[in-house]
PDB file of C-alpha atoms in Angstrom:
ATOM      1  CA  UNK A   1    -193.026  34.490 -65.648  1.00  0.00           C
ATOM      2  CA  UNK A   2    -194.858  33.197 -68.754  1.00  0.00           C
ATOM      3  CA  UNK A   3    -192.168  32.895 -70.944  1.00  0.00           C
ATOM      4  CA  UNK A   4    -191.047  30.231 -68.319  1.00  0.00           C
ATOM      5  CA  UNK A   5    -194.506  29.083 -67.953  1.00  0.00           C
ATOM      6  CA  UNK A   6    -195.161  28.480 -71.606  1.00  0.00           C
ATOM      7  CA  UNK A   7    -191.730  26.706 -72.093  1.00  0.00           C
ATOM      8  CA  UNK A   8    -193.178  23.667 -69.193  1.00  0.00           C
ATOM      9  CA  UNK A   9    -195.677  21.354 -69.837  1.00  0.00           C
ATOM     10  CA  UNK A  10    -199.305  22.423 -69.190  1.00  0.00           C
ATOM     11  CA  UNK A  11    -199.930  20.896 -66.138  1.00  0.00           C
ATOM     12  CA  UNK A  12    -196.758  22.453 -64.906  1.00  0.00           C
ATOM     13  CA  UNK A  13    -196.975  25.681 -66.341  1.00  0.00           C
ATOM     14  CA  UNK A  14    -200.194  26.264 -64.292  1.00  0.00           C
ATOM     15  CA  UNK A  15    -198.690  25.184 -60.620  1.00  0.00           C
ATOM     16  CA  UNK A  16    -195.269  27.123 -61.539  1.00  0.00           C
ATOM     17  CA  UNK A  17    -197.481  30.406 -62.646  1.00  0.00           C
ATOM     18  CA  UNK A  18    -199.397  29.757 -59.009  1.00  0.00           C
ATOM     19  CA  UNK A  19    -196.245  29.250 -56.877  1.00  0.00           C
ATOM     20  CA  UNK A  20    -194.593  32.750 -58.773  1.00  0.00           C
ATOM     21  CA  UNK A  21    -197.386  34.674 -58.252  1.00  0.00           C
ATOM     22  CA  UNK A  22    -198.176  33.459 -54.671  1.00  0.00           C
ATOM     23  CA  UNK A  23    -194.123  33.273 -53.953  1.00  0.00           C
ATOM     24  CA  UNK A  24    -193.389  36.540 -55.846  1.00  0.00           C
ATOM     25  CA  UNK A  25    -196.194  38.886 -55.571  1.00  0.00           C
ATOM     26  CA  UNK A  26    -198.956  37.918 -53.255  1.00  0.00           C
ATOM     27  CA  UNK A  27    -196.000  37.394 -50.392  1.00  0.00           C
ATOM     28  CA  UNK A  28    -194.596  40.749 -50.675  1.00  0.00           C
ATOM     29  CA  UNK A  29    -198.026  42.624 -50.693  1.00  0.00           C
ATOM     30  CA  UNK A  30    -199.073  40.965 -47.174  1.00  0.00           C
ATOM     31  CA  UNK A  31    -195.460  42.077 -45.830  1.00  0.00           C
ATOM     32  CA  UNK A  32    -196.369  45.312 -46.602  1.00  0.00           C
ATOM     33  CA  UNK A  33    -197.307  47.925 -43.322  1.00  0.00           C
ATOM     34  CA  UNK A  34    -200.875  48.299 -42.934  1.00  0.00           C
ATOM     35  CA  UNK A  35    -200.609  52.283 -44.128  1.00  0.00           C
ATOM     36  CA  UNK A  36    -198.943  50.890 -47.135  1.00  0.00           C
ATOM     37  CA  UNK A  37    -201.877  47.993 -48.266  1.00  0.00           C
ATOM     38  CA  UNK A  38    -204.363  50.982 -47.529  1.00  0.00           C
ATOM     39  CA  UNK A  39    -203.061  53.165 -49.752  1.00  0.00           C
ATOM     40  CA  UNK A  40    -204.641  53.329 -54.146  1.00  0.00           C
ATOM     41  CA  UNK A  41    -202.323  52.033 -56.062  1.00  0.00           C
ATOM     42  CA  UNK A  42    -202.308  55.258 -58.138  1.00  0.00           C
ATOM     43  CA  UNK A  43    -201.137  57.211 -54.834  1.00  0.00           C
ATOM     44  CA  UNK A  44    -199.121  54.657 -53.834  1.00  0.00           C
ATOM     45  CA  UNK A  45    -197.382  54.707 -56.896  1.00  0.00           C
ATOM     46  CA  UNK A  46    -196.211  58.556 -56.926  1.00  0.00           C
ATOM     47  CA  UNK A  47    -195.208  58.064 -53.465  1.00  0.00           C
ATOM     48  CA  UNK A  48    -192.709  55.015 -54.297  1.00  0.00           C
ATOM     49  CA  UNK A  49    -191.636  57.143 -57.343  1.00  0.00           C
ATOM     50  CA  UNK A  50    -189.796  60.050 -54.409  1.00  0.00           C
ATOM     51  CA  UNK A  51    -189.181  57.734 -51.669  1.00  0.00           C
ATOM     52  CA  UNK A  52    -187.602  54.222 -53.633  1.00  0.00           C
ATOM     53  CA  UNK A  53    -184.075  55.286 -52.173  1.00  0.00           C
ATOM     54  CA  UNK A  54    -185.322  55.586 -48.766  1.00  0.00           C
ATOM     55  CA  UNK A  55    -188.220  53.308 -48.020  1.00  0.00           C
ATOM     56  CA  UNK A  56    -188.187  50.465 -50.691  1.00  0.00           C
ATOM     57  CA  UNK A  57    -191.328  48.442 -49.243  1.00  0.00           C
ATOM     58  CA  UNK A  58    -193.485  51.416 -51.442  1.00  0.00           C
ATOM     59  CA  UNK A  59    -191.622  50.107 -54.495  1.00  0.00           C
ATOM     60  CA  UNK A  60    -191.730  46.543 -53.966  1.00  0.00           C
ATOM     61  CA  UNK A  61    -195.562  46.976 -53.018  1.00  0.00           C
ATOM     62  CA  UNK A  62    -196.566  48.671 -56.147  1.00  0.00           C
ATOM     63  CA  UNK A  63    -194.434  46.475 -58.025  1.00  0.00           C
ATOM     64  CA  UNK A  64    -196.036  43.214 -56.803  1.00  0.00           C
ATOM     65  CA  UNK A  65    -199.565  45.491 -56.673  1.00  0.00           C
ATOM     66  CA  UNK A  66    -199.108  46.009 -60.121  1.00  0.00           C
ATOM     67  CA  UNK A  67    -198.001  42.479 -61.226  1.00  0.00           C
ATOM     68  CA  UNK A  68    -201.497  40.958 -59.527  1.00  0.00           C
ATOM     69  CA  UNK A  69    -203.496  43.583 -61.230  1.00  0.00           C
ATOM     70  CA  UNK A  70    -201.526  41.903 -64.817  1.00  0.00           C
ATOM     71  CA  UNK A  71    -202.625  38.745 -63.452  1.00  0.00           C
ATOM     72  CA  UNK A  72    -206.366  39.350 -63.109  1.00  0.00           C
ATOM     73  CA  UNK A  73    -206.066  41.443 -66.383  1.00  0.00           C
ATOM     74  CA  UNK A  74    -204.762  38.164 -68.101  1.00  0.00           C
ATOM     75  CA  UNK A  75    -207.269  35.714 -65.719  1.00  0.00           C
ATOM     76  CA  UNK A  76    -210.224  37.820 -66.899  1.00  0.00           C
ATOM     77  CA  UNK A  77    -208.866  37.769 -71.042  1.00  0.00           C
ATOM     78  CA  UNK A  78    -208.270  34.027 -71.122  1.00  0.00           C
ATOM     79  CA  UNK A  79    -211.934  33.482 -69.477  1.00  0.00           C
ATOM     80  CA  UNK A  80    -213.689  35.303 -71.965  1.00  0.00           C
ATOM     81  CA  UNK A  81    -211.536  34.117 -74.688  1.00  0.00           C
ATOM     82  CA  UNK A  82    -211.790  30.685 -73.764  1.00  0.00           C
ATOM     83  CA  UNK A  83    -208.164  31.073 -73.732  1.00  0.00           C
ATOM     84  CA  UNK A  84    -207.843  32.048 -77.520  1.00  0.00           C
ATOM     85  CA  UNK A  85    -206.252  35.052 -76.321  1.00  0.00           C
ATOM     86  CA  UNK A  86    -204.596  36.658 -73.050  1.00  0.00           C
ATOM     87  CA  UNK A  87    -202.885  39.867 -71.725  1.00  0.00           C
ATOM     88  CA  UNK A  88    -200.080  39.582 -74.190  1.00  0.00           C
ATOM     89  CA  UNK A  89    -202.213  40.162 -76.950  1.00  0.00           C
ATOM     90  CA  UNK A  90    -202.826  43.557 -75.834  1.00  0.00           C
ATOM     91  CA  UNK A  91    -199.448  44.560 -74.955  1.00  0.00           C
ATOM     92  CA  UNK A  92    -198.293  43.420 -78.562  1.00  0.00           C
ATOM     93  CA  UNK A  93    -201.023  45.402 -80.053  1.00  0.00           C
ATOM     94  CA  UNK A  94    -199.833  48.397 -78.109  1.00  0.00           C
ATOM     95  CA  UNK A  95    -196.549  48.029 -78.974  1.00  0.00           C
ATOM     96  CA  UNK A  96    -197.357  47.706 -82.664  1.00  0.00           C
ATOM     97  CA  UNK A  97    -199.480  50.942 -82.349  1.00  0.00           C
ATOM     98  CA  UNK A  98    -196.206  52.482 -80.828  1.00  0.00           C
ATOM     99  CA  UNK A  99    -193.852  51.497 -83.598  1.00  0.00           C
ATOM    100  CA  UNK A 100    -196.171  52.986 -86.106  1.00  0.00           C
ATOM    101  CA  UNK A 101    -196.841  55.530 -84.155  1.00  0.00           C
ATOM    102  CA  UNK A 102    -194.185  56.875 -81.792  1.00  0.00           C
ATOM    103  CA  UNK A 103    -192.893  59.881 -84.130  1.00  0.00           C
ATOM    104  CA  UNK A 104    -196.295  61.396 -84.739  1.00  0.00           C
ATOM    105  CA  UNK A 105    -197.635  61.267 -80.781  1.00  0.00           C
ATOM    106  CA  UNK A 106    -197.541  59.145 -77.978  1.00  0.00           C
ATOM    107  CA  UNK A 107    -200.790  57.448 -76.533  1.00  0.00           C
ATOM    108  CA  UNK A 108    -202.793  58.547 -73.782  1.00  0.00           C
ATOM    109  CA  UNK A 109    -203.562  56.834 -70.832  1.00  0.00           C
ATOM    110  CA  UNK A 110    -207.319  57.281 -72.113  1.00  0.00           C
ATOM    111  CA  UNK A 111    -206.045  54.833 -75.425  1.00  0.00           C
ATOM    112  CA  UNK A 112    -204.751  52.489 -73.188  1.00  0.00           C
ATOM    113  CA  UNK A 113    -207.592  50.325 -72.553  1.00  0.00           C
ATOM    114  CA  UNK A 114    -208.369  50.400 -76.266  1.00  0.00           C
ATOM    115  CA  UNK A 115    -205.436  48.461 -77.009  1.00  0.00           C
ATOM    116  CA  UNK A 116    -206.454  45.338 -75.141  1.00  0.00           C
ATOM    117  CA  UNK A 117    -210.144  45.864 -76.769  1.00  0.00           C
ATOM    118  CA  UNK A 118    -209.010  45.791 -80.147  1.00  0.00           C
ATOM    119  CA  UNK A 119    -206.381  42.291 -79.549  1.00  0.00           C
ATOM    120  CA  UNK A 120    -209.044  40.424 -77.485  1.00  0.00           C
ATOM    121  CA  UNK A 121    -212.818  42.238 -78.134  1.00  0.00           C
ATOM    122  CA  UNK A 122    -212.928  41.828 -74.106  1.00  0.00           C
ATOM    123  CA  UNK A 123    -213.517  45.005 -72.203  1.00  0.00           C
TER     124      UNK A 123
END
């Protein structure tokens, strides 16, 4: 999505991120059965993870779940960065981490917020 956004003008880029996410993400989540909305994300998650073959709305629901949660994640960067920096930052840090990393030991999910402190100083 913002590899297509950043290739548009920046008036554009803005409405087409809106329509994606609204389209995309925001659609599919209030599709979902009530049992499904009420369900954590974390739960919700390992369930998709057993049942994807049989009930697909888990997976499409954590999938868009988890692509709004990006979204704020990035909303919430740019804000405090006065847009200097955003959600990709982090991921590129953790991804450099990885490469120098990867043979020795993996990260924990403890690390992981670390990575998007040390790209963008926001917490």
């Amino acid at each position: 999505m913002d590899a297509m956004a950043r290739a548009l003008p920046l008036n554009e880029s803005y409405e087409y991120r809106q329509y994606f996410i609204k389209n995309r993400f925001e659609y599919k989540v209030n599709l979902a059965p009530l049992f499904i909305k009420q369900m954590p994300l974390p739960y919700l998650s390992m369930i998709a993870s057993s049942l994807f073959s049989i009930d697909v709305r888990t997976t499409i629901n954590v999938n868009s779940r988890g692509a709004l949660m990006a979204k704020d994640m990035d909303e919430l960067i740019q804000l405090k960065t006065q847009k200097q920096k955003s959600l990709r930052d982090g991921i590129i840090d953790m991804l450099n981490w990885s490469e120098s990393n990867s043979y020795i030991i993996p990260f924990t999910m403890e690390q992981f917020p670390q990575f998007f402190m040390n790209a963008t100083n926001v917490d």
